[in-house]
Every structure is written in structure tokens, then in C-alpha cells.
Coordinates of C-alpha atoms in Angstrom, one line a residue:
M168 CA 12.9 -19.7 -45.7
P169 CA 15.2 -21.1 -43.0
T170 CA 13.7 -21.3 -39.6
E171 CA 15.4 -20.0 -36.5
D172 CA 17.2 -22.7 -34.5
T173 CA 15.8 -22.5 -30.9
R174 CA 17.4 -25.6 -29.6
Q175 CA 18.9 -24.9 -26.2
P176 CA 22.7 -25.2 -26.3
E177 CA 24.9 -26.4 -23.5
P178 CA 25.6 -23.8 -20.8
D179 CA 28.5 -21.6 -21.6
S180 CA 30.2 -19.9 -18.7
A181 CA 31.9 -17.5 -20.9
A182 CA 28.6 -16.5 -22.5
V183 CA 27.1 -16.0 -19.0
T184 CA 30.0 -13.7 -18.1
R185 CA 29.5 -11.7 -21.3
F186 CA 25.8 -11.5 -20.6
M187 CA 26.3 -10.2 -17.0
D188 CA 28.8 -7.6 -18.3
W189 CA 26.1 -6.5 -20.9
A190 CA 23.3 -6.6 -18.2
A191 CA 25.3 -4.2 -16.0
Q192 CA 24.7 -1.3 -18.4
S193 CA 21.7 1.0 -18.1
G194 CA 19.9 0.0 -21.2
P195 CA 20.1 -3.7 -20.8
A196 CA 19.3 -3.5 -17.1
K197 CA 16.0 -1.6 -18.1
V198 CA 15.2 -4.3 -20.7
L199 CA 15.8 -7.2 -18.4
S200 CA 14.0 -5.7 -15.5
A201 CA 10.9 -5.1 -17.7
L202 CA 11.2 -8.6 -19.0
C203 CA 11.3 -10.1 -15.5
E204 CA 8.2 -8.2 -14.5
H205 CA 6.5 -9.3 -17.7
L206 CA 7.3 -13.0 -17.0
E207 CA 6.5 -12.8 -13.3
D208 CA 3.1 -11.3 -14.1
G209 CA 2.4 -14.6 -15.8
H210 CA 3.0 -13.6 -19.4
S211 CA 4.9 -15.6 -22.0
W212 CA 8.1 -15.1 -24.0
G213 CA 5.8 -13.8 -26.7
Q214 CA 5.8 -11.0 -29.3
S215 CA 4.3 -8.2 -27.1
T216 CA 6.5 -5.1 -26.9
L217 CA 7.9 -4.4 -23.4
A218 CA 6.8 -1.0 -22.0
I219 CA 10.2 0.7 -21.7
E220 CA 11.8 3.9 -23.0
L221 CA 15.4 3.8 -24.1
T222 CA 17.7 6.7 -24.8
V223 CA 19.9 6.7 -27.9
Q224 CA 22.8 5.5 -25.8
E225 CA 20.8 2.8 -24.1
R226 CA 19.6 1.5 -27.5
R227 CA 23.2 1.2 -28.6
E228 CA 23.9 -0.8 -25.4
V229 CA 21.0 -3.1 -26.1
R230 CA 22.1 -3.5 -29.7
A231 CA 25.0 -5.6 -28.5
L232 CA 22.5 -8.4 -27.9
L233 CA 19.7 -7.6 -30.4
G234 CA 21.9 -6.5 -33.4
T235 CA 22.3 -3.4 -35.5
S236 CA 19.3 -4.2 -37.7
W237 CA 17.1 -4.0 -34.6
D238 CA 18.7 -0.7 -33.5
S239 CA 18.3 0.9 -36.9
S240 CA 14.7 -0.3 -37.2
G241 CA 13.5 1.8 -34.2
R242 CA 11.4 -1.1 -33.0
G243 CA 10.7 -2.0 -29.4
V244 CA 11.9 -5.0 -27.5
T245 CA 9.9 -8.2 -27.3
P246 CA 10.5 -11.2 -25.0
H247 CA 10.6 -13.5 -28.0
M248 CA 13.4 -11.4 -29.5
I249 CA 15.5 -11.5 -26.3
K250 CA 15.0 -15.3 -25.9
A251 CA 16.1 -16.0 -29.5
R252 CA 19.2 -13.9 -29.2
M253 CA 20.1 -15.5 -25.8
L254 CA 19.8 -19.0 -27.3
R255 CA 22.0 -18.1 -30.2
Q256 CA 24.7 -17.0 -27.8
G257 CA 24.6 -20.2 -25.8
L258 CA 22.5 -18.9 -22.9
D259 CA 19.6 -20.6 -21.1
P260 CA 17.1 -17.7 -20.9
D261 CA 15.6 -18.8 -17.6
A262 CA 19.0 -19.5 -16.1
A263 CA 20.4 -16.1 -17.3
L264 CA 17.5 -14.2 -15.7
R265 CA 18.0 -16.1 -12.4
V266 CA 21.7 -14.9 -12.5
F267 CA 20.5 -11.4 -13.3
L268 CA 17.9 -11.3 -10.5
G269 CA 19.9 -13.4 -8.0
R270 CA 16.8 -15.5 -7.4
D271 CA 14.2 -17.6 -9.3
L272 CA 11.4 -15.8 -11.2
N273 CA 8.2 -15.4 -9.1
N274 CA 4.9 -16.5 -10.5
R275 CA 3.0 -13.4 -9.4
R276 CA -0.3 -14.5 -11.0
E277 CA -0.2 -17.7 -8.9
Q278 CA 0.9 -15.7 -5.9
R279 CA -2.0 -13.4 -6.3
R280 CA -4.4 -16.3 -6.7
E281 CA -3.1 -17.8 -3.5
Q282 CA -3.3 -14.5 -1.7
R283 CA -6.9 -14.0 -2.8
A284 CA -7.7 -17.6 -1.6
S285 CA -5.9 -17.0 1.7
A286 CA -7.7 -13.7 2.2
A287 CA -11.1 -15.2 1.4
T288 CA -10.4 -18.0 3.9
E289 CA -9.3 -15.6 6.6
R290 CA -12.4 -13.4 6.1
Q291 CA -14.6 -16.4 6.4
Q292 CA -12.7 -17.5 9.5
A293 CA -13.1 -14.0 11.0
L294 CA -16.9 -14.1 10.2
V295 CA -17.2 -17.5 11.9
T296 CA -15.3 -16.2 14.9
L297 CA -17.6 -13.2 15.4
C298 CA -20.8 -15.2 14.9
E299 CA -19.8 -17.9 17.3
A300 CA -19.3 -15.2 19.9
G301 CA -22.9 -14.2 19.4
I302 CA -22.6 -11.3 17.0
D303 CA -25.3 -10.9 14.4
S304 CA -24.1 -12.3 11.1
T305 CA -25.4 -9.2 9.1
A306 CA -23.6 -6.9 11.5
A307 CA -20.4 -9.0 11.3
E308 CA -20.5 -9.0 7.5
T309 CA -21.0 -5.2 7.4
W310 CA -18.1 -4.8 9.7
L311 CA -15.9 -7.0 7.5
R312 CA -16.6 -4.6 4.6
R313 CA -15.5 -1.5 6.5
K314 CA -12.4 0.4 5.4
G315 CA -9.3 0.4 7.4
L316 CA -9.4 -3.2 8.6
P317 CA -6.1 -5.1 8.6
P318 CA -5.6 -6.8 5.2
A319 CA -6.9 -10.4 5.1
G320 CA -4.4 -13.2 4.4
N321 CA -1.7 -12.5 7.0
G322 CA -3.6 -13.4 10.2
L323 CA -4.1 -9.9 11.4
L324 CA -7.8 -9.7 10.6
V325 CA -8.7 -12.9 12.4
A326 CA -6.6 -11.8 15.3
L327 CA -8.7 -8.7 15.6
A328 CA -11.9 -10.7 15.3
Q329 CA -10.7 -13.0 18.1
S330 CA -10.1 -10.0 20.3
I331 CA -13.5 -8.6 19.5
A332 CA -15.1 -12.0 20.2
A333 CA -13.3 -12.3 23.6
V334 CA -14.6 -8.9 24.7
W335 CA -18.1 -9.6 23.3
R336 CA -18.4 -12.8 25.5
H337 CA -17.5 -10.7 28.6
L338 CA -20.1 -7.9 27.9
P339 CA -22.7 -7.8 30.7
W340 CA -25.7 -7.9 28.3
G341 CA -28.2 -6.6 30.9
A342 CA -26.7 -8.5 33.8
D343 CA -25.7 -5.4 35.8
T344 CA -22.6 -3.5 34.8
I345 CA -18.8 -3.7 34.5
M346 CA -16.0 -1.2 34.4
L347 CA -14.2 -0.8 31.1
S348 CA -10.8 -1.5 32.5
V349 CA -12.2 -4.6 34.3
L350 CA -13.7 -5.8 31.0
A351 CA -10.5 -5.3 29.1
D352 CA -8.5 -7.1 31.8
A353 CA -10.9 -10.1 31.9
A354 CA -11.2 -10.4 28.1
L355 CA -7.8 -9.5 26.9
D356 CA -5.5 -9.6 30.0
D357 CA -4.7 -5.9 29.6
P358 CA -6.8 -3.3 31.5
H359 CA -5.9 -0.6 29.0
A360 CA -6.6 -2.6 25.8
L361 CA -10.0 -0.9 25.3
D362 CA -8.9 2.6 26.2
R363 CA -10.2 5.2 23.8
R364 CA -6.7 6.0 22.5
S365 CA -5.5 2.4 22.4
G366 CA -6.3 1.7 18.8
R367 CA -9.4 0.6 16.9
L368 CA -10.6 -2.4 19.0
G369 CA -13.0 -0.4 21.2
V370 CA -14.4 1.5 18.2
D371 CA -15.0 -1.7 16.3
I372 CA -16.9 -3.3 19.2
L373 CA -19.1 -0.2 19.5
R374 CA -19.8 -0.2 15.8
L375 CA -20.7 -3.9 15.9
A376 CA -23.0 -3.3 18.8
D377 CA -24.8 -0.3 17.1
S378 CA -25.6 -0.9 13.4
T379 CA -26.5 2.8 13.1
A380 CA -22.9 3.8 13.8
S381 CA -21.6 4.8 10.4
E382 CA -18.0 4.6 9.1
G383 CA -17.5 8.2 9.9
T384 CA -19.0 8.2 13.4
D385 CA -16.8 10.4 15.5
F386 CA -16.5 8.8 18.9
D387 CA -15.6 11.8 20.9
I388 CA -15.3 11.4 24.6
E389 CA -19.1 11.9 25.3
T390 CA -20.1 9.6 22.4
W391 CA -17.6 7.1 23.6
R392 CA -18.9 7.0 27.1
S393 CA -22.5 6.9 26.1
A394 CA -22.0 4.1 23.7
W395 CA -20.2 1.9 26.3
D396 CA -22.7 2.9 28.9
A397 CA -25.5 1.6 26.7
L398 CA -23.7 -1.8 26.8
G399 CA -23.5 -1.7 30.6
V400 CA -19.8 -0.8 30.5
I401 CA -18.7 2.1 32.6
C402 CA -15.8 4.3 31.4
D403 CA -16.2 6.9 34.1
P404 CA -18.1 6.1 37.3
L405 CA -19.1 9.8 37.5
S406 CA -20.4 10.2 34.0
S407 CA -22.9 7.3 34.1
K408 CA -26.1 8.7 35.8
V409 CA -29.7 8.0 36.6
L410 CA -32.4 10.5 37.5
T411 CA -34.7 9.6 40.5
L412 CA -37.6 11.0 42.5
N413 CA -38.6 9.9 46.0
L414 CA -36.6 6.7 45.8
P415 CA -36.1 5.4 49.4
L416 CA -32.8 3.6 49.6
T417 CA -31.0 2.0 52.5
G418 CA -27.5 0.5 52.7
A419 CA -23.9 1.5 52.5
A420 CA -23.9 3.1 49.1
T421 CA -23.5 6.9 49.1
A422 CA -26.7 7.2 47.0
C423 CA -28.7 6.1 50.1
G424 CA -27.8 9.3 51.9
I425 CA -28.3 11.5 48.8
T426 CA -31.9 10.2 48.2
A427 CA -32.8 10.4 51.9
A428 CA -32.1 14.1 51.9
A429 CA -33.9 14.7 48.6
N430 CA -37.0 12.7 49.5
R431 CA -37.9 15.0 52.3
T432 CA -38.9 17.7 49.8
G433 CA -39.7 15.6 46.8
E434 CA -36.7 17.0 44.9
P435 CA -35.5 15.0 41.8
V436 CA -31.8 13.9 42.1
W437 CA -29.2 12.5 39.8
L438 CA -27.3 9.4 41.1
T439 CA -24.0 8.4 39.6
W440 CA -22.8 4.8 39.1
R441 CA -20.1 5.5 41.7
S442 CA -22.7 6.6 44.3
L443 CA -24.5 3.3 43.8
Q444 CA -21.5 1.2 44.8
G445 CA -21.3 -0.4 48.2
G446 CA -24.8 -2.0 48.4
F447 CA -28.3 -0.6 48.5
A448 CA -31.9 -1.8 48.8
L449 CA -35.4 -0.4 48.7
D450 CA -36.1 0.9 52.3
D451 CA -39.0 -1.0 53.8
E452 CA -39.9 1.7 56.3
L453 CA -39.9 4.5 53.9
S454 CA -41.7 2.7 51.1
G455 CA -44.3 1.0 53.3
Q456 CA -46.0 -2.1 52.2
D457 CA -46.4 -1.0 48.5
R458 CA -43.0 -1.6 47.1
R459 CA -43.7 -0.2 43.6
V460 CA -41.2 1.8 41.7
Y461 CA -42.2 3.4 38.4
V462 CA -39.8 3.7 35.4
C463 CA -40.1 6.3 32.6
E464 CA -37.9 7.5 29.7
N465 CA -38.2 11.3 29.8
P466 CA -37.2 13.8 32.5
T467 CA -40.4 15.7 31.6
V468 CA -42.3 13.1 33.6
V469 CA -40.0 13.5 36.6
T470 CA -40.3 17.3 36.5
A471 CA -44.1 17.2 36.3
A472 CA -44.3 14.7 39.2
A473 CA -42.0 16.8 41.3
D474 CA -44.0 19.9 40.5
A475 CA -47.5 18.4 41.0
L476 CA -46.9 15.8 43.7
A477 CA -43.5 16.5 45.3
A478 CA -43.0 14.0 48.2
G479 CA -46.4 12.6 47.5
S480 CA -45.2 10.8 44.4
F481 CA -44.4 7.1 44.3
P482 CA -40.7 6.4 43.6
L483 CA -39.8 7.2 40.0
V484 CA -36.7 6.3 38.0
C485 CA -36.0 8.0 34.7
T486 CA -33.7 6.4 32.0
N487 CA -33.3 9.7 30.2
G488 CA -33.2 7.9 26.9
V489 CA -31.3 4.7 26.3
P490 CA -30.6 3.3 29.8
S491 CA -27.1 4.0 31.1
G492 CA -25.0 1.6 33.2
A493 CA -26.2 3.4 36.3
V494 CA -29.9 2.9 35.3
R495 CA -29.4 -0.8 34.8
H496 CA -27.3 -1.2 38.0
L497 CA -30.0 0.6 40.0
L498 CA -33.0 -1.3 38.5
A499 CA -31.3 -4.7 38.8
G500 CA -30.4 -3.9 42.4
L501 CA -34.0 -2.8 43.2
A502 CA -35.4 -5.9 41.7
T503 CA -33.2 -8.2 43.7
T504 CA -34.4 -6.5 46.9
G505 CA -38.1 -7.0 46.2
A506 CA -39.1 -3.8 44.4
R507 CA -42.1 -4.0 42.0
L508 CA -41.0 -2.3 38.8
F509 CA -43.5 -0.7 36.4
I510 CA -41.7 0.1 33.2
R511 CA -42.6 2.3 30.2
A512 CA -41.0 4.6 27.7
D513 CA -42.1 6.6 24.6
D514 CA -44.1 4.4 22.3
D515 CA -41.7 4.7 19.3
P516 CA -39.0 2.4 18.0
V517 CA -36.4 3.6 20.5
G518 CA -38.8 3.4 23.4
Q519 CA -39.9 -0.1 22.4
A520 CA -36.2 -1.1 22.4
I521 CA -35.7 0.5 25.9
V522 CA -38.7 -1.4 27.3
E523 CA -37.5 -4.6 25.7
Q524 CA -34.0 -4.2 27.3
L525 CA -35.3 -3.3 30.7
T526 CA -37.9 -6.1 30.9
A527 CA -35.2 -8.5 29.9
L528 CA -33.0 -7.1 32.7
V529 CA -35.8 -7.5 35.2
P530 CA -38.0 -10.4 34.2
G531 CA -40.6 -9.9 36.9
S532 CA -41.3 -6.3 36.0
C533 CA -44.7 -5.0 34.7
L534 CA -45.5 -2.7 31.9
W535 CA -46.9 0.8 32.9
R536 CA -49.6 1.9 30.6
Y537 CA -47.6 0.4 27.7
E538 CA -48.1 -2.1 25.0
R539 CA -45.4 -3.9 23.1
R540 CA -45.5 -3.2 19.4
S541 CA -43.2 -3.9 16.4
P542 CA -40.8 -1.1 15.5
D543 CA -42.7 -0.6 12.2
R544 CA -46.0 -0.1 13.9
A545 CA -44.5 2.1 16.6
A546 CA -42.8 4.3 13.9
Q547 CA -46.1 4.7 12.1
R548 CA -48.1 6.0 15.1
P549 CA -45.7 7.0 17.9
L550 CA -47.1 7.9 21.2
F551 CA -44.8 10.0 23.5
E552 CA -45.0 10.1 27.3
E553 CA -45.9 13.8 27.3
R554 CA -49.2 12.9 25.6
V555 CA -50.3 10.6 28.5
L556 CA -48.7 12.8 31.2
I557 CA -52.0 13.3 33.1
D558 CA -52.6 9.6 33.4
L559 CA -49.0 9.0 34.5
L560 CA -49.3 11.6 37.2
A561 CA -52.5 10.0 38.4
D562 CA -50.7 6.7 38.8
L563 CA -47.8 8.3 40.6
A564 CA -50.0 10.0 43.2
R565 CA -49.8 8.1 46.5
S566 CA -53.1 9.6 47.8
R567 CA -55.2 8.5 44.9

């Protein structure tokens, strides 16, 4: 049985012209397009049938290359079949396809391999960038698995990570507070870069800071403000507040006049972050020689002290849950002016975290009827402030 001669003949310009005339028809164009995709996906000029559907007319058009016996057989088209026919007509198959496409064939398999390698390299670079900024590696890895991130491999993911890292390095981390616009300007040279409606950057930072924030967390305006507030970043100077009782302040800050009026009757008062701007200190004359200030977590303690002791209570500051920027600003300012802070919270995992944060903010502070415990132990046997309220009120009474 004679074998097919597959020797490559010399290029024939007339054959190329005939080939291009043939390729301009609907059926041949379908066949060649499918063949090019087949080869670009890394497959060979083999015997596998190309996935195309041809009309009766299109089969007649293809028949000009593949022959009448192929047309009458009803068979599909294989790459090997096309290559053999091209060679018989004096065509270099690869050169003919380059003419058809107007470019070289791509090696998509190799391109995909390179893209995967490039993506893996960029994800690793983004992880290193985040970790070097001080972000926990587990939190960073979790963030990198989130949906909606820029695709890795084109530089956008690492650019986002670099922006996050820049902001992360400028977060106050317990060292007082900072306005959101000031933070954005200092870290990114754009005071609006972290605005709530300026893209995903701000949300990504908040999710990295709070591992409990799920993919679907809806950062509405209140959640947004509270989340930044917990980091010591003030979105709105009026929304960040701290609850106080009998806190004697002196200085230029508006809060000093507000507390002076409230202290005469022992009425609890909310102070905003804005009202604490301008300078304040613990008033020596009003506080006497004992410069103690008590700190609790729950407004229930403040209400009970106001009801039972009124103006006879020692100064009391309430975090009202996770400390806001106003809470941290107030406590840091009191500490620097010589106040003796006695700190406590609920004895549960959240409360333990609050105490840990505040004692780190004010290293010279004392614990107030409180013992540090691991989150696991605190979760097993929580002890809330309401259960020790009588003891707390006894400590707050000036006349005891």
C-alpha cells in the first residue's frame, strides 16, 4: 500500500493565492478557525475531529480542498486531513495559517502556564507586602482568597496590596486618633482615597482588621463609622462619642465646659471627638489629690452610679462596647495629664480584648476588679459587669 508523501514542497505563491480564495468562503473559514483554536490550545495535527458543524453548502466549499470522497463520506474534518491536503497542493501548513490569521499561531497552553506562574508570583508578592506592613499572615491569606479582587498576574493585585500596606502603616494602633481624610492623605496622597464610596480599598482594610467581617458584610454608614472608629480613625467628628460621669476637665476643648455643667448635678454626658479637640486635662481643683478615673464597658454602670451616687461618684468613663476613637483620645489625654486610670470591662472574650487594648494604650493603668484571662476561659465562664455592680458602686463612692 503506497504511503502518503508528506514531504514539504517549495512555497508556491499561486497555491497560497488559491488557498486564500478558498479560505474566504464560509465553510473553509469555519474549518480553519476551528483548526487554529485547536492548535493554539496545544493540540497536534492529529486525527481528532474538529468540533464544527457545516451546512450542505459549506461542505461543498470545503470539498475543494478535501475532495469529493470526503464530502460523500459524511465524515468530520481532522487536522491531519487538512495538513495532508495542504502539502499536496504545495502549501506549508503553518505558513498558510499565518497568512489566514495575519499573525503567528499562539501557544495558549504555554501562555496559560506563564499566566498561572505570573499570578502565583504576584499573589506571593502581595502576601509579602501585607505581612511586611504588620498584617497577620492568616488574615492576609484569607483576604487573598476573597472574591472580587483584581486578577493576579497583571500588577493590579500587588498595587492594591501596596495601598493597603501604606494605610496600615499609618493607622494609629492605640496612639490616639486620626481623621480618615488625614490618614488617606498621609498614606496615599489623596484625602478622598478612603472615602466610603471611593472603591474597595477602605472595605478591604476593615476586613483585614476584623477577621469576623465576612465576605457579605454590609458596611452601611453606621457600620463603616464604627469599624474605622475601632481602629482610632474618625470618619465623622460628631459620631465618635464617649460617655462620662463627673469627669472634671479643664482646658480649651469644648468638652471642658460641657462636663463642668454636668458635674454639678452628677448627670452623665456624652462627649464627641470634636468636643475633645483643643486641649484638655484632669482638673486638679475639682478632682482633689486623688486623681483616679474609673473605666467601664457598659452604660448600665454609669446609670447606676448616677442614680445611687450622683455628684458623689468618682469620675467614670464608659467605652460603651469596643472603644471608639473618642474613648481612646480621652483616655490617652487623661493619662498624659496624670490621671490614675482603673480599667475593666465584661469578663468575656470581647471584654478581655477591650481591656487588652486600653491597657496597651495607657501602660500605667490598673485593672479594676478584673483579671486577665484567655478568650477560651472567658468564654466558658463569662462574668458581666452587672453581676458585680454593687462592688463597683462601692468603689465609685467618694465618701466610703
